Each structure stands twice: as C-alpha cells, then as structure tokens.
CSV table of C-alpha atoms in Angstrom, one decimal:
chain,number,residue,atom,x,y,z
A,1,UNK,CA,-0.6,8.5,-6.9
A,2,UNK,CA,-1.7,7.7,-10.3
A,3,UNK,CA,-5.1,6.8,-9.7
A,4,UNK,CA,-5.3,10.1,-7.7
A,5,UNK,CA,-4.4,11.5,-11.1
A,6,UNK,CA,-7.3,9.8,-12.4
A,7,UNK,CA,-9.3,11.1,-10.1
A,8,UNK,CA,-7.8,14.8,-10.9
A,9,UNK,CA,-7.8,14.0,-14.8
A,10,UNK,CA,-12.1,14.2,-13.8
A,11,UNK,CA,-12.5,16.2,-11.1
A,12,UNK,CA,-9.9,19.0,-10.3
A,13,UNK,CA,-10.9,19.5,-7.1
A,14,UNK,CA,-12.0,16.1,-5.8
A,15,UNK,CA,-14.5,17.5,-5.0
A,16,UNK,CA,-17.4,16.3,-7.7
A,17,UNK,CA,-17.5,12.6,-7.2
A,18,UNK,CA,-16.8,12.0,-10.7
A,19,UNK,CA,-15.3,8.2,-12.1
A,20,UNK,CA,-11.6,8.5,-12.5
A,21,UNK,CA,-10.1,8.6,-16.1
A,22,UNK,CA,-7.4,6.0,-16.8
A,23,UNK,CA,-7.1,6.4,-20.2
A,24,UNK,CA,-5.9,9.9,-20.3
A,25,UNK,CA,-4.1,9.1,-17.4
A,26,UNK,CA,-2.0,6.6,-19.8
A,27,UNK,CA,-2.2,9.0,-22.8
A,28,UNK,CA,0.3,10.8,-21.0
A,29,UNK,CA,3.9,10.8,-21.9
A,30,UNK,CA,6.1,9.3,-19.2
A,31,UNK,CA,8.3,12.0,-18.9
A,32,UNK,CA,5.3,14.0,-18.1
A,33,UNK,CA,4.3,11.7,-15.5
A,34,UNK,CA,7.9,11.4,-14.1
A,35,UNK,CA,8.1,15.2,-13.3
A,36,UNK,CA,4.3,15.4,-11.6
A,37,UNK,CA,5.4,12.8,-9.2
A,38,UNK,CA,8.4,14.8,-8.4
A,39,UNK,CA,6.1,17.6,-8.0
A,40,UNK,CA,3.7,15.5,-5.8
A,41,UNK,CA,6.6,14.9,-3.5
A,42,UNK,CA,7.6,18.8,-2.8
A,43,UNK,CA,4.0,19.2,-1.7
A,44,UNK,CA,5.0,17.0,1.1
A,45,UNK,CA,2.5,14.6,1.5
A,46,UNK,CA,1.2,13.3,4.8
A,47,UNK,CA,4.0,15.8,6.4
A,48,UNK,CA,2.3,18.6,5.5
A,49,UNK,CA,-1.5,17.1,7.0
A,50,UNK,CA,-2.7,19.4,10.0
A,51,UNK,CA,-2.6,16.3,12.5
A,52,UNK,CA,1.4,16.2,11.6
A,53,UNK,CA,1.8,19.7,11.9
A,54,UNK,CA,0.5,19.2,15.4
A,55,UNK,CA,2.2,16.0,16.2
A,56,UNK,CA,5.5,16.2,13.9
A,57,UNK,CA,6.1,12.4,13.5
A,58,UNK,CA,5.3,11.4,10.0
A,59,UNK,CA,8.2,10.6,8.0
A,60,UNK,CA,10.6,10.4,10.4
A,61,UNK,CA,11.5,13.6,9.9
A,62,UNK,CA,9.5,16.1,7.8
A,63,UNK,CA,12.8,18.3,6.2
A,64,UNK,CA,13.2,14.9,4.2
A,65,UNK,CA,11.0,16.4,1.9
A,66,UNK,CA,12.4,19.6,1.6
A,67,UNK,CA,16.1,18.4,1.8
A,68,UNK,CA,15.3,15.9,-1.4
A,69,UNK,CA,13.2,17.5,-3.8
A,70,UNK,CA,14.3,19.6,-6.8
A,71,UNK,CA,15.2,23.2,-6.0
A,72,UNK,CA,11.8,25.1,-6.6
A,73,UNK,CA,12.8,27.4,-9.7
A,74,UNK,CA,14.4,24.5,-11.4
A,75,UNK,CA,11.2,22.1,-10.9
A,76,UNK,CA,8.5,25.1,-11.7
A,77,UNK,CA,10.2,26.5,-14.4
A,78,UNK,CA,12.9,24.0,-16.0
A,79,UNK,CA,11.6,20.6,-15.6
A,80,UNK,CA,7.7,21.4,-15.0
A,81,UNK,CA,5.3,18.1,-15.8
A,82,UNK,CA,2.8,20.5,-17.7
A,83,UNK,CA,0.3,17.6,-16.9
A,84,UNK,CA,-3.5,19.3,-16.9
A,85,UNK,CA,-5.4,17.6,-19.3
A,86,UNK,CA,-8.8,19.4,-20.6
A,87,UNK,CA,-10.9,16.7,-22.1
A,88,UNK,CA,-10.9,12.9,-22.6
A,89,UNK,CA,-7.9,12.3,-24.2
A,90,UNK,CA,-7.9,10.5,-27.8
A,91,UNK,CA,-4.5,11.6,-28.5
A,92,UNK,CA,-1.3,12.3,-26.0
A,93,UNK,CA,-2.3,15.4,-24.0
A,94,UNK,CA,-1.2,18.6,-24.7
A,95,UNK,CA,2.0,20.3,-22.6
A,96,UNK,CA,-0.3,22.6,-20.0
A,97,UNK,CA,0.7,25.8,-18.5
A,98,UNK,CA,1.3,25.9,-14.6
A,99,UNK,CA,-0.1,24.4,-12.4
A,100,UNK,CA,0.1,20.8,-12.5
A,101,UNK,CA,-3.4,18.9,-11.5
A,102,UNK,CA,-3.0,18.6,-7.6
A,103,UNK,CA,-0.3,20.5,-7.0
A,104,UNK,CA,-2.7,23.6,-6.2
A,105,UNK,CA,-5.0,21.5,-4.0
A,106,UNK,CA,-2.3,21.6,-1.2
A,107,UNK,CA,-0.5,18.7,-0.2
A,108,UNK,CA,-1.7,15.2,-1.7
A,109,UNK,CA,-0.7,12.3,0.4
A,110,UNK,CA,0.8,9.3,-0.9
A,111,UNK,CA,0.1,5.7,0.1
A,112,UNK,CA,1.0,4.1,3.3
A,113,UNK,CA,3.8,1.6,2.5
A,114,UNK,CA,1.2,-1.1,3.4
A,115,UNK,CA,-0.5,0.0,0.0
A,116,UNK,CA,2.4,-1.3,-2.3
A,117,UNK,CA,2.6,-4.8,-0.1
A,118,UNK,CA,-0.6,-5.4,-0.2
A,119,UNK,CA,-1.0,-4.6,-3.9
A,120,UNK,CA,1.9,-6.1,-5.1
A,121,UNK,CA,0.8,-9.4,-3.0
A,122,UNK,CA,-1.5,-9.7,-5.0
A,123,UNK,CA,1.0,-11.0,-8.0
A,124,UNK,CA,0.1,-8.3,-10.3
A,125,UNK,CA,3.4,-7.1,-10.7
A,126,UNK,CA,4.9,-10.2,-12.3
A,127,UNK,CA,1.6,-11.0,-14.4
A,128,UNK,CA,1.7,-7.5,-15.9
A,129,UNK,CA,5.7,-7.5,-15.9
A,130,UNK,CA,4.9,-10.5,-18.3
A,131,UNK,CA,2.7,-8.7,-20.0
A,132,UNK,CA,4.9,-6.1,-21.3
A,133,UNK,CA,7.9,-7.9,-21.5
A,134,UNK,CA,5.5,-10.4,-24.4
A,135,UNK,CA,4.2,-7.2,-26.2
A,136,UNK,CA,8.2,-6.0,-26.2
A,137,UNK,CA,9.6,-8.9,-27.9
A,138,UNK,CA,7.0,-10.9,-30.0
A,139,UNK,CA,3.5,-11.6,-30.7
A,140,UNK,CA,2.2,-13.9,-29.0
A,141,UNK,CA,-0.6,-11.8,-27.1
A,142,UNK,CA,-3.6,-10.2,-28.9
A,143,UNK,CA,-2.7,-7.5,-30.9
A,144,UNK,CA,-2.7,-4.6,-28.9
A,145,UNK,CA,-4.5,-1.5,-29.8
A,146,UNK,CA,-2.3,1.8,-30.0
A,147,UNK,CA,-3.8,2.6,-26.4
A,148,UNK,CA,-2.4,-0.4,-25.5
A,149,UNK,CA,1.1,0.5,-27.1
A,150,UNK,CA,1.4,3.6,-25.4
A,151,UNK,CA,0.6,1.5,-22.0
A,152,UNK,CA,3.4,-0.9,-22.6
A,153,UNK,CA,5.9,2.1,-23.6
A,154,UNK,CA,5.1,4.1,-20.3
A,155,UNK,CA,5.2,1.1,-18.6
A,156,UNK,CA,8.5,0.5,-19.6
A,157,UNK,CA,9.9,4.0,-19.4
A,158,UNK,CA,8.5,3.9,-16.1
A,159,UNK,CA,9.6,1.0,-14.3
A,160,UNK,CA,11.3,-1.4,-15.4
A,161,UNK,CA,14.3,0.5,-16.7
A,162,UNK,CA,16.5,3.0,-14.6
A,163,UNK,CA,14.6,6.2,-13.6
A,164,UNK,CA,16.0,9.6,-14.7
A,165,UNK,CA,19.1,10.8,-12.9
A,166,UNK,CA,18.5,12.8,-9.3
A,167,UNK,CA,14.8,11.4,-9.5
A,168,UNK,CA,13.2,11.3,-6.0
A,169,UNK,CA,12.2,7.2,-7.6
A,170,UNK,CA,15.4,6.7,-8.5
A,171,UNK,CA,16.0,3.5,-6.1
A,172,UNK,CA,18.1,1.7,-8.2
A,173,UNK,CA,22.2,2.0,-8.4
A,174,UNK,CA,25.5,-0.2,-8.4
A,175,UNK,CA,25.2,-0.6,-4.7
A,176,UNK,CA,21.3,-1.9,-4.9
A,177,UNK,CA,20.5,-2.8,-8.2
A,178,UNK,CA,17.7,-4.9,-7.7
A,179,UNK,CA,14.8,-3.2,-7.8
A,180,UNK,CA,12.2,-6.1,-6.8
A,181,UNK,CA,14.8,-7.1,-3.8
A,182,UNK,CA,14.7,-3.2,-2.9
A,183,UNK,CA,10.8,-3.6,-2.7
A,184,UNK,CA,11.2,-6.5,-0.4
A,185,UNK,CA,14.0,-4.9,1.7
A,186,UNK,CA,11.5,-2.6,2.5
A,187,UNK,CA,8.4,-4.6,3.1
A,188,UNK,CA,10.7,-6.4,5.9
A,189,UNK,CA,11.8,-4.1,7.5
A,190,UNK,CA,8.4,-2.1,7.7
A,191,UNK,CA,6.1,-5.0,8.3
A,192,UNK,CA,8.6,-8.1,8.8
A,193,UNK,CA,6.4,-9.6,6.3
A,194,UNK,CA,7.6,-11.5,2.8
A,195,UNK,CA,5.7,-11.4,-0.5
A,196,UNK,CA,3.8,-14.7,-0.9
A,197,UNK,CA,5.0,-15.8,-4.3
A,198,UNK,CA,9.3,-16.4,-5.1
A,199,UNK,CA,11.0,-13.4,-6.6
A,200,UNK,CA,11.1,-13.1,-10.3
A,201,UNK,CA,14.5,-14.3,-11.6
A,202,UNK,CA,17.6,-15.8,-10.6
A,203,UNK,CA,17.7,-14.2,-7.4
A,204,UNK,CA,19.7,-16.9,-5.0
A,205,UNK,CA,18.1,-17.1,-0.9
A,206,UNK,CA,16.8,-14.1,0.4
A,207,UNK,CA,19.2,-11.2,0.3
A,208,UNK,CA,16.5,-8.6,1.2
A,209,UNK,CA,17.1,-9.2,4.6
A,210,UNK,CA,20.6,-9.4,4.7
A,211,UNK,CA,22.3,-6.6,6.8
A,212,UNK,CA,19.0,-5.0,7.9
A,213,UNK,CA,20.2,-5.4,11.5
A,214,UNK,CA,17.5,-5.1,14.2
A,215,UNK,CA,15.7,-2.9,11.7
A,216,UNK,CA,12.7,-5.6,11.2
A,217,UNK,CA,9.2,-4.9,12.4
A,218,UNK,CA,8.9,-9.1,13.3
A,219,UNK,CA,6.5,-7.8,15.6
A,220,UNK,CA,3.9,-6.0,13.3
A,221,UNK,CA,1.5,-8.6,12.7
A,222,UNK,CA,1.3,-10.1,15.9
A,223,UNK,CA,0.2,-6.5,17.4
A,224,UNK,CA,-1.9,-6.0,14.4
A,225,UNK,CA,-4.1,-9.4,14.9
A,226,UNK,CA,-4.2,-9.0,18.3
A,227,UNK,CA,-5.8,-4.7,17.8
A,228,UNK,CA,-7.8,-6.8,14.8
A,229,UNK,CA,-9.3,-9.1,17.8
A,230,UNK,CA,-9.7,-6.2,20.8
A,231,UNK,CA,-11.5,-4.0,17.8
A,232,UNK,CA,-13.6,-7.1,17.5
A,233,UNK,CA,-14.3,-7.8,21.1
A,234,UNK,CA,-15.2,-3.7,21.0
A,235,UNK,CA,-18.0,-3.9,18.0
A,236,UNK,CA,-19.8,-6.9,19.6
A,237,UNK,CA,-20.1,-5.2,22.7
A,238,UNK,CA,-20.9,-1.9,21.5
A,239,UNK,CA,-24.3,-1.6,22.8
A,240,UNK,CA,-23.8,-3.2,26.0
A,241,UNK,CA,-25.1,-1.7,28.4
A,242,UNK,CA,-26.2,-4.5,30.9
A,243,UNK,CA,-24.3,-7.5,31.2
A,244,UNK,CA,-20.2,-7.3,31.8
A,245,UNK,CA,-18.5,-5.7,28.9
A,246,UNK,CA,-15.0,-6.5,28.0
A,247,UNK,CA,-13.7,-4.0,25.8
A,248,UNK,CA,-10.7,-2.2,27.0
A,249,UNK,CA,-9.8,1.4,25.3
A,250,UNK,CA,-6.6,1.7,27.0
A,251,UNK,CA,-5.4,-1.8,25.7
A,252,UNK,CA,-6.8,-0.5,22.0
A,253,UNK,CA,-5.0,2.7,22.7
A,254,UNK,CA,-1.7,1.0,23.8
A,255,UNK,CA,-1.7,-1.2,20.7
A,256,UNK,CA,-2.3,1.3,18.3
A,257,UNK,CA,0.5,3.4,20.3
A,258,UNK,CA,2.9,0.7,20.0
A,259,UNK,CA,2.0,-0.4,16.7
A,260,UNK,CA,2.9,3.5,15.8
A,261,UNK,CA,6.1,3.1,17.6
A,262,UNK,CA,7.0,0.4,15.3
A,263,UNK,CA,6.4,1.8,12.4
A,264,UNK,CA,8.4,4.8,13.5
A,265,UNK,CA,11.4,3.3,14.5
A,266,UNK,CA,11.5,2.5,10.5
A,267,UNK,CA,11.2,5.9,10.0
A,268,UNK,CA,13.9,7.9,11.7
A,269,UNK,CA,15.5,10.7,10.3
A,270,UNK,CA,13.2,10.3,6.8
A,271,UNK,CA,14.1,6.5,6.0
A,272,UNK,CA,12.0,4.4,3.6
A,273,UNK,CA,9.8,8.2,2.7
A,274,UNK,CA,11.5,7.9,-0.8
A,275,UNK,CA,10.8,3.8,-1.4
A,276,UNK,CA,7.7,4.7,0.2
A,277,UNK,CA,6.3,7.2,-2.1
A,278,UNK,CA,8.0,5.1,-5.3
A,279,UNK,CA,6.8,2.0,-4.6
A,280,UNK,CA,2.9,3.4,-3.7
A,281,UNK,CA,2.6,5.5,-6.7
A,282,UNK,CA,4.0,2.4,-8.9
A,283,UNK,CA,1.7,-0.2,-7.6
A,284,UNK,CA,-0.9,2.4,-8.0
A,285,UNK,CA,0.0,2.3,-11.9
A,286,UNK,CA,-0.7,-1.2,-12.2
A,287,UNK,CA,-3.9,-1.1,-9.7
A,288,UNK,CA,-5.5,1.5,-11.8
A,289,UNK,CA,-4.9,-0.5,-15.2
A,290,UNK,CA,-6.9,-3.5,-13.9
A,291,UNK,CA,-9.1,-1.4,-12.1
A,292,UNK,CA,-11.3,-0.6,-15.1
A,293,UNK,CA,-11.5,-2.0,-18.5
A,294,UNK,CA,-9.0,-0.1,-19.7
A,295,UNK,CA,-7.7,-0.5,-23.5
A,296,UNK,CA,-4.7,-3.0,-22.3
A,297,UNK,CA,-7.3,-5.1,-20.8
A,298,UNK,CA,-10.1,-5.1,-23.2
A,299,UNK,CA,-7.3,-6.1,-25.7
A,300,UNK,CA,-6.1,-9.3,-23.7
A,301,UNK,CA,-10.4,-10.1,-23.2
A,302,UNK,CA,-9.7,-9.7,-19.6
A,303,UNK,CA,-13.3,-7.0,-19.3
A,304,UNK,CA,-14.9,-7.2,-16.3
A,305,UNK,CA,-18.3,-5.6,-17.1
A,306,UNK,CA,-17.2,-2.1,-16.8
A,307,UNK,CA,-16.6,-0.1,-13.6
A,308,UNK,CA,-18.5,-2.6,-11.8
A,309,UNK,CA,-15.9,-5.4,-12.1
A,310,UNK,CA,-13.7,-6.1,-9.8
A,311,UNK,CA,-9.8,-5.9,-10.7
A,312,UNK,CA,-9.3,-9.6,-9.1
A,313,UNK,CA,-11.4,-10.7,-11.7
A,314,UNK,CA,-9.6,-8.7,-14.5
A,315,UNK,CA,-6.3,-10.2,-13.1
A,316,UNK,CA,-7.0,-13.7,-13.0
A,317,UNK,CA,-7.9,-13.8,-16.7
A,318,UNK,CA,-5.1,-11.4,-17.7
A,319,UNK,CA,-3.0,-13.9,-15.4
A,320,UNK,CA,-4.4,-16.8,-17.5
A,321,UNK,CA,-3.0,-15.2,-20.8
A,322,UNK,CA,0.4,-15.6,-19.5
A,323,UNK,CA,0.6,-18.6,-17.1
A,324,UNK,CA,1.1,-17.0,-13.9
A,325,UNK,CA,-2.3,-17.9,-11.3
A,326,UNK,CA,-2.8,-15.0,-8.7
A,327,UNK,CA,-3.2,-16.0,-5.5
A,328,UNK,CA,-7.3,-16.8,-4.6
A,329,UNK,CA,-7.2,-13.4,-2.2
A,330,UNK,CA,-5.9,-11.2,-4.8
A,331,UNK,CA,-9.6,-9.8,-3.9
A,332,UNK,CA,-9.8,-8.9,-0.6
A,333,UNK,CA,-6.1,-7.7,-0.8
A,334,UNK,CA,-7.3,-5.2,-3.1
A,335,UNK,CA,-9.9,-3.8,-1.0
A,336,UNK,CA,-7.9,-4.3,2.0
A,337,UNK,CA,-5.1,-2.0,0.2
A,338,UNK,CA,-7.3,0.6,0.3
A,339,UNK,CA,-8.5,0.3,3.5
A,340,UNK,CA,-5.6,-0.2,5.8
A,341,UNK,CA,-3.4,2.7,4.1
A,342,UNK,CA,-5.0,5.5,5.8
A,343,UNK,CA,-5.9,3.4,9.1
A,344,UNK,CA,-2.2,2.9,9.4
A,345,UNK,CA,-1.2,7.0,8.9
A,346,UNK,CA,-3.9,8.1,11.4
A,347,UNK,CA,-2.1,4.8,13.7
A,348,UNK,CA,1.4,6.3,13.1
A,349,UNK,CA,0.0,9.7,13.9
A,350,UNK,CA,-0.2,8.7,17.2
A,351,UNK,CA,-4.6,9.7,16.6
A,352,UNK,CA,-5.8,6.3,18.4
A,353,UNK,CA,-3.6,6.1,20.9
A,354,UNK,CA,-5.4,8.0,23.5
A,355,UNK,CA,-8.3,6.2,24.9
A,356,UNK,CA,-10.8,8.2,24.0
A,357,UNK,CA,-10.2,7.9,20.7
A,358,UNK,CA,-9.2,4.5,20.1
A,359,UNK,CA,-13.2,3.9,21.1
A,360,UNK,CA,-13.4,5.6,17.2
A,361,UNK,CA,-12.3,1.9,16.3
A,362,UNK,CA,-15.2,0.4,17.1
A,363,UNK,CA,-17.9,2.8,18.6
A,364,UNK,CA,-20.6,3.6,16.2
A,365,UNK,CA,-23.5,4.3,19.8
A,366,UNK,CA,-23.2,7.7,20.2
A,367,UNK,CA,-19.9,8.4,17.9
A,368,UNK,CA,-19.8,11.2,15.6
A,369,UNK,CA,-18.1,9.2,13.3
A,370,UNK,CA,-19.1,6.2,12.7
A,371,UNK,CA,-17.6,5.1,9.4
A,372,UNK,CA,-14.5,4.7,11.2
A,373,UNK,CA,-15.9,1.6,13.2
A,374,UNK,CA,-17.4,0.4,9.8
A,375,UNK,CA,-14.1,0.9,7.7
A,376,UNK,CA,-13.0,-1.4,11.0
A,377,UNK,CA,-15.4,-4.1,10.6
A,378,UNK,CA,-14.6,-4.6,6.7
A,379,UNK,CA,-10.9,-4.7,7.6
A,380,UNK,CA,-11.2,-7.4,10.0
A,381,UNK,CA,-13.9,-8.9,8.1
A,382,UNK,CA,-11.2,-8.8,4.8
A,383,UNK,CA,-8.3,-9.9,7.3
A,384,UNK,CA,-10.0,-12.6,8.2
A,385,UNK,CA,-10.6,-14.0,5.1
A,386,UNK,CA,-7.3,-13.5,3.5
A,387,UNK,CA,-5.0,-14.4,6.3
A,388,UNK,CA,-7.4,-17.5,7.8
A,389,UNK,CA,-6.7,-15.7,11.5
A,390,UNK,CA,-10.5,-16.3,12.9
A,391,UNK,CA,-10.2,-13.0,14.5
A,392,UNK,CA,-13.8,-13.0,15.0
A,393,UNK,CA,-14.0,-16.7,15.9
A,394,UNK,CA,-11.2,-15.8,18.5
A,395,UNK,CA,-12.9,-13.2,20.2
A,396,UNK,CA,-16.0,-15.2,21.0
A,397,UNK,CA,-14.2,-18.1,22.0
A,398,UNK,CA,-12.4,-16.0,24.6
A,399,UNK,CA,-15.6,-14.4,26.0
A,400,UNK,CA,-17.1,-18.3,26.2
A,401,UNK,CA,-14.3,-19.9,28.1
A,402,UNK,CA,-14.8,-22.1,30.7
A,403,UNK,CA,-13.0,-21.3,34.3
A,404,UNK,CA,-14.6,-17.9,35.1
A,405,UNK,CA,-14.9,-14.8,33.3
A,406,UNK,CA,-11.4,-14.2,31.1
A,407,UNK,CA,-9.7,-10.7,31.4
A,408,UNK,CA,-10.2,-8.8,28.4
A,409,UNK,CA,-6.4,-8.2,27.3
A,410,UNK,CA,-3.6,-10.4,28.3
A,411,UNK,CA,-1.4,-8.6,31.4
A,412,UNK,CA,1.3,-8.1,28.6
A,413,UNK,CA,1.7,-8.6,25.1
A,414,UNK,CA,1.5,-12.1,23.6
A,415,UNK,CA,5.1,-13.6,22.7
A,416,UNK,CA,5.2,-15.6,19.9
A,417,UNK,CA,5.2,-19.8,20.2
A,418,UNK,CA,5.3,-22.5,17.8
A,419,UNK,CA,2.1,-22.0,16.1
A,420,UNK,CA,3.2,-18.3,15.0
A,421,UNK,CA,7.2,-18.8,13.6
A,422,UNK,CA,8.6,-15.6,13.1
A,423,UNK,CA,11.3,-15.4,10.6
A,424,UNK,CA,15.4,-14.9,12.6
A,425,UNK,CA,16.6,-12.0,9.3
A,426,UNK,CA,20.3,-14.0,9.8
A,427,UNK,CA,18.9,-17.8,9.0
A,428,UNK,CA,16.7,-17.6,5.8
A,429,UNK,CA,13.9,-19.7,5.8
A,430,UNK,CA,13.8,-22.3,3.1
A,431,UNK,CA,11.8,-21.5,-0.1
A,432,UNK,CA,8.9,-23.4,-0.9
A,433,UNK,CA,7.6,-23.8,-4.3
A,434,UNK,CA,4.9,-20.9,-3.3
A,435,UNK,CA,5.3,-19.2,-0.5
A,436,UNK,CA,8.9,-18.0,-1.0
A,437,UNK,CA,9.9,-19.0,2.6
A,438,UNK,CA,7.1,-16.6,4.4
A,439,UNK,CA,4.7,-18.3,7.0
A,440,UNK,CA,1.2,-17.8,7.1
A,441,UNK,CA,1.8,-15.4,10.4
A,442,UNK,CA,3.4,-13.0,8.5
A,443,UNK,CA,1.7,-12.3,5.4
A,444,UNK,CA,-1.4,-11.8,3.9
C-alpha cells in the first residue's frame, strides 16, 4: 500500500503516469500513515472490485471488512490520517483536510498475500531490520542524513514495536506475540511454503506450523508448476494451426479453478484478510525504500543509478553494510512479486476458470488482450529461473517423447514422489544452515 501512496503522493488519480515519490511518502509522520491504512481497509479492497461483486468470493467473506474497521464517524472525524501532501515534501507534510489521497478513488486493493512472501523472500526484512536496529543503538553505519532519521523513526513506530490498540495491523498479542512467526504462520498455511533463510532470533523448531491442522495449502505449488508448464505448452502452440496441438483450456481452466479453491479454503469466513492486508502494505514499505535511491540508501552508498536501478542491486550492497547476503534471486522475486499478486486475485476470482478464458493465459492470436499472455510468459520465464523448475524445458520434453504422441494433461492431478518432499506440519523438517528446513519444491 505504501508504494500506492507514492504513486498517489504524484499523481492523485493514477491516472498521469507520473514516478512515484518515496520521499514524501517517508516525510510523513507514522501516526499519519497508521490511520490511512486503516482508512485503505474500510474502502474494502479487492471486495469491493466489480468481478467480486459479481462472484462474492474474495475474502472469504466480504462483511470482514465492514465488521473490522473503525465505525465511520470515529475514523472520518476523530482519528482521520489528514494525509494529502501538496508538493515535494522538504519538511513533514502538513495535517490535510478530508479526503485522504485514495480514499476518494473508490476502493484500492491491497496485495495478494503472495506479494509479502515473495518480497520478504527476498531477505530484505532482516537486512533492513539490521539496519535500523544499528542506527537505534550506535554508530557504526554512515551518518544518516535527517531523511534518513525520520526513515528509521517510522520504521520503528511502524513495525517493529506493537501497533496502536484496535488497529486493523494489530497482529501481535500475549497469545501470538511473534510477529515474524505470525508472518510465517500465514505463508504456510496460504501457500504451504517456508521462507528460504532461518528466522531471526532465538526461535526454537518451527512453531508456525504448529496447530494449523489441515489448514496448509501443501498442494499450492505443485498445481501452480504444473498451470506454469500447461500455460507453457499453450504459448508455443499458439499459432498452430496445422500440425497436432496439445494445449488443453479445460485442464488450464481446472487448475486455475482448483488453485482458487485452495486459496479459498484459507479464506473462509474473512481469515488471513487482516495479516493479509498488514503484511502487503509492510513489505511494501521496505520494497519502496530500495526501490529508488531514496535518502536511507544514498546514505549507506547503496545508489543504483537512479530510477533505473534495480532494488536487488540496492539490497545486495545495503546487505553488504551489515553482513547479511540476500539470496542470488532477490531479483526476479522482486519482479515476480509484482507480477503474480494480481494473476493470483483474478485466479481466486474464479476469472480463468472457464475455458474460454483460461485461453487469456496464453493466447495473444486473435485475443483482445494480449498482455495477459505476456505478463504469463515473464512469470514463467521469472519462475523458472528462481525456483530451477525447467518449466519450459519440461514442456518440450513432454511433446518429444518417444512411444507415440503423449496426452497433453495427465488423467488426474500429479501426486507428489520422492523428488518433490512436501513438508507433514506435525514432523518439522530439520533446519539447515540456509534453507530453514524448506525444500526446493516449495519455495521460491
């Protein structure tokens, strides 16, 4: 969410095409910030999109929005954010009169929980954790400039301390107090995938996945490479119009259905909306700061060339200031982040499930909209390379296989075997010194 209020800080109506503006988005005071997001959540998000309306799955049940927000009066009048900012900010922005940026654009939806995993996979959460916690208690960083300052103070305020009382972010309590094992509870149970790097501090096993029950998507990935390889199979054969063609909408369809279903199950009666929205806007925070050269990374000589660089590249050298390596895909996780957040609420919304439209995937002869095949392509083309799955490699070898011509979708869905381990929630898999105890299958 807060690089949406970048975006918003430039362009009001998102409609200009301007470059966002992180540093007035920082200028901000935190308390500010803490009451847009609240107001970002009565608008309802993704609930409130037309294709919702029509097929009323998202969330799990839209009145979660409505039944957890502040009471209208008290958030418009009492505890308004005030956040409009006029001009580049060189000081903190000025308390605005109503409305808040976005909140009279109709409803803004938040990031897919897929957003935060992939973002925070990245390791970017524990390099800049590190970050702030050196600024906080010595000098032994670059001194910061006061942009830089006011970073590390919102920073702070923000996340890494206990959110204001009856906050819609307020994830945190006596019976959870955690908050990075409350991130991982909910990427297992959404994607039954783990973080590739250990848990910061003295955490002991794996208690994120402790009384979850059969609330694990263990299956997510294995449906997901497998739509990854039919979308494949698909775009090569897009313009076949001669020889024998073996892409299948209703199997794309049926994934995408089924993938949906999953993801649903998660879902019911408005579970994981709040973590959801909480963990996408925080990720979001740190994604935006190494986005750009903002003033936190000009002052650790972490610049990138600008709005041209790429925030991998910012990371890694930010990273190098304080020991910790990101992982050599932090790039493509980045880009992939973006990417698969809105494929995965147009999955969930049930809008690729009918054959017809699942060709969208991967039809650009003859398809209105194309982009959606190309925003395919780079996924799988992204996938690929961060996972190591040859999705493409796989495809062709299946069309070349000896013993006849092969069927283009198995007669049922592919159970796991030894070369894809799948993690049982009751018997933690040992750590390893990197990947925390998560197999290649099921991560990033």
């Amino acid at each position: 969410m807060f690089r949406t209020l970048a975006q918003l800080i430039s362009d009001p109506t998102l409609k200009g095409g301007l470059a966002p503006d992180p540093a007035t988005t920082f200028a901000i005071h935190p308390i500010q910030l803490s009451r847009w997001l609240e107001e970002i959540w009565a608008g309802g998000g993704v609930a409130s999109w037309p294709q919702a309306s029509a097929t009323p799955k998202a969330l799990g049940d839209p009145a979660v929005i409505d039944r957890l927000k502040l009471p209208d009066n008290l958030r418009d009048v009492g505890l308004r954010s005030g956040v409009r900012p006029t001009s580049p900010a060189t000081t903190q922005p000025a308390f605005a009169g109503p409305p808040a940026l976005g909140v009279d654009l109709g409803p803004l939806p938040w990031e897919h929980m897929i957003y935060p995993y992939l973002v925070e996979s990245t390791g970017i959460l524990q390099i800049m954790a590190e970050v702030v916690r050196r600024y906080v208690v010595g000098e032994t960083l670059p001194t910061p400039s006061v942009a830089t300052v006011a970073w590390v103070r919102a920073t702070e305020e923000l996340f890494f301390r206990d959110p204001p009382l009856f906050h819609v972010g307020g994830l945190t309590s006596q019976l959870r107090p955690d908050a990075e094992v409350n991130r991982r509870n909910a990427y297992w149970r959404m994607f039954g995938c783990d973080l590739p790097h250990p848990p910061r501090g003295p955490i002991q096993g794996q208690p994120w996945k402790q009384d979850t029950g059969p609330g694990a998507n263990l299956r997510f990935i294995e449906l997901w490479t497998d739509l990854l390889r039919q979308v494949w199979v698909g775009i090569e054969n897009d313009r076949n119009q001669v020889g024998a063609n073996p892409t299948d909408p209703n199997y794309v369809g049926y994934l995408c259905q089924t993938i949906g279903e999953l993801l649903r199950l998660r879902r019911r009666g408005g579970l994981l909306a709040r973590e959801e929205f909480a963990y996408g806007a925080m990720l979001s925070w740190f994604h935006l700061t190494v986005e750009f050269d903002t003033a936190v990374v000009e002052d650790l000589s972490a610049g990138a060339g600008g709005t041209g660089g790429n925030p991998a590249d910012r990371l890694a050298a930010i990273g190098t200031r304080v020991g910790i390596v990101p992982p050599r895909h932090a790039r493509e996780l980045f880009e992939l982040a973006d990417l698969l957040s809105p494929v995965l609420w147009f999955v969930e919304l049930d809008q690729f499930s009918a054959p017809a439209n699942a060709e969208l995937l991967y039809r650009s002869f003859g398809t209105p909209n194309p982009p959606i095949r190309a925003t395919m392509n780079r996924i799988i083309d992204l996938w690929q390379s961060a996972t190591g799955d040859r999705i493409k490699d796989s495809a062709v070898t299946t069309s070349r296989s000896a013993g006849g011509a092969p069927q283009a979708q198995p007669t049922r869905l592919p159970t796991p075997t030894s070369s894809t381990p799948r993690f049982n929630p009751a018997v933690p898999a040992p750590l390893g010194p990197n990947a925390n105890g998560a197999s290649a299958a099921h991560r990033p």
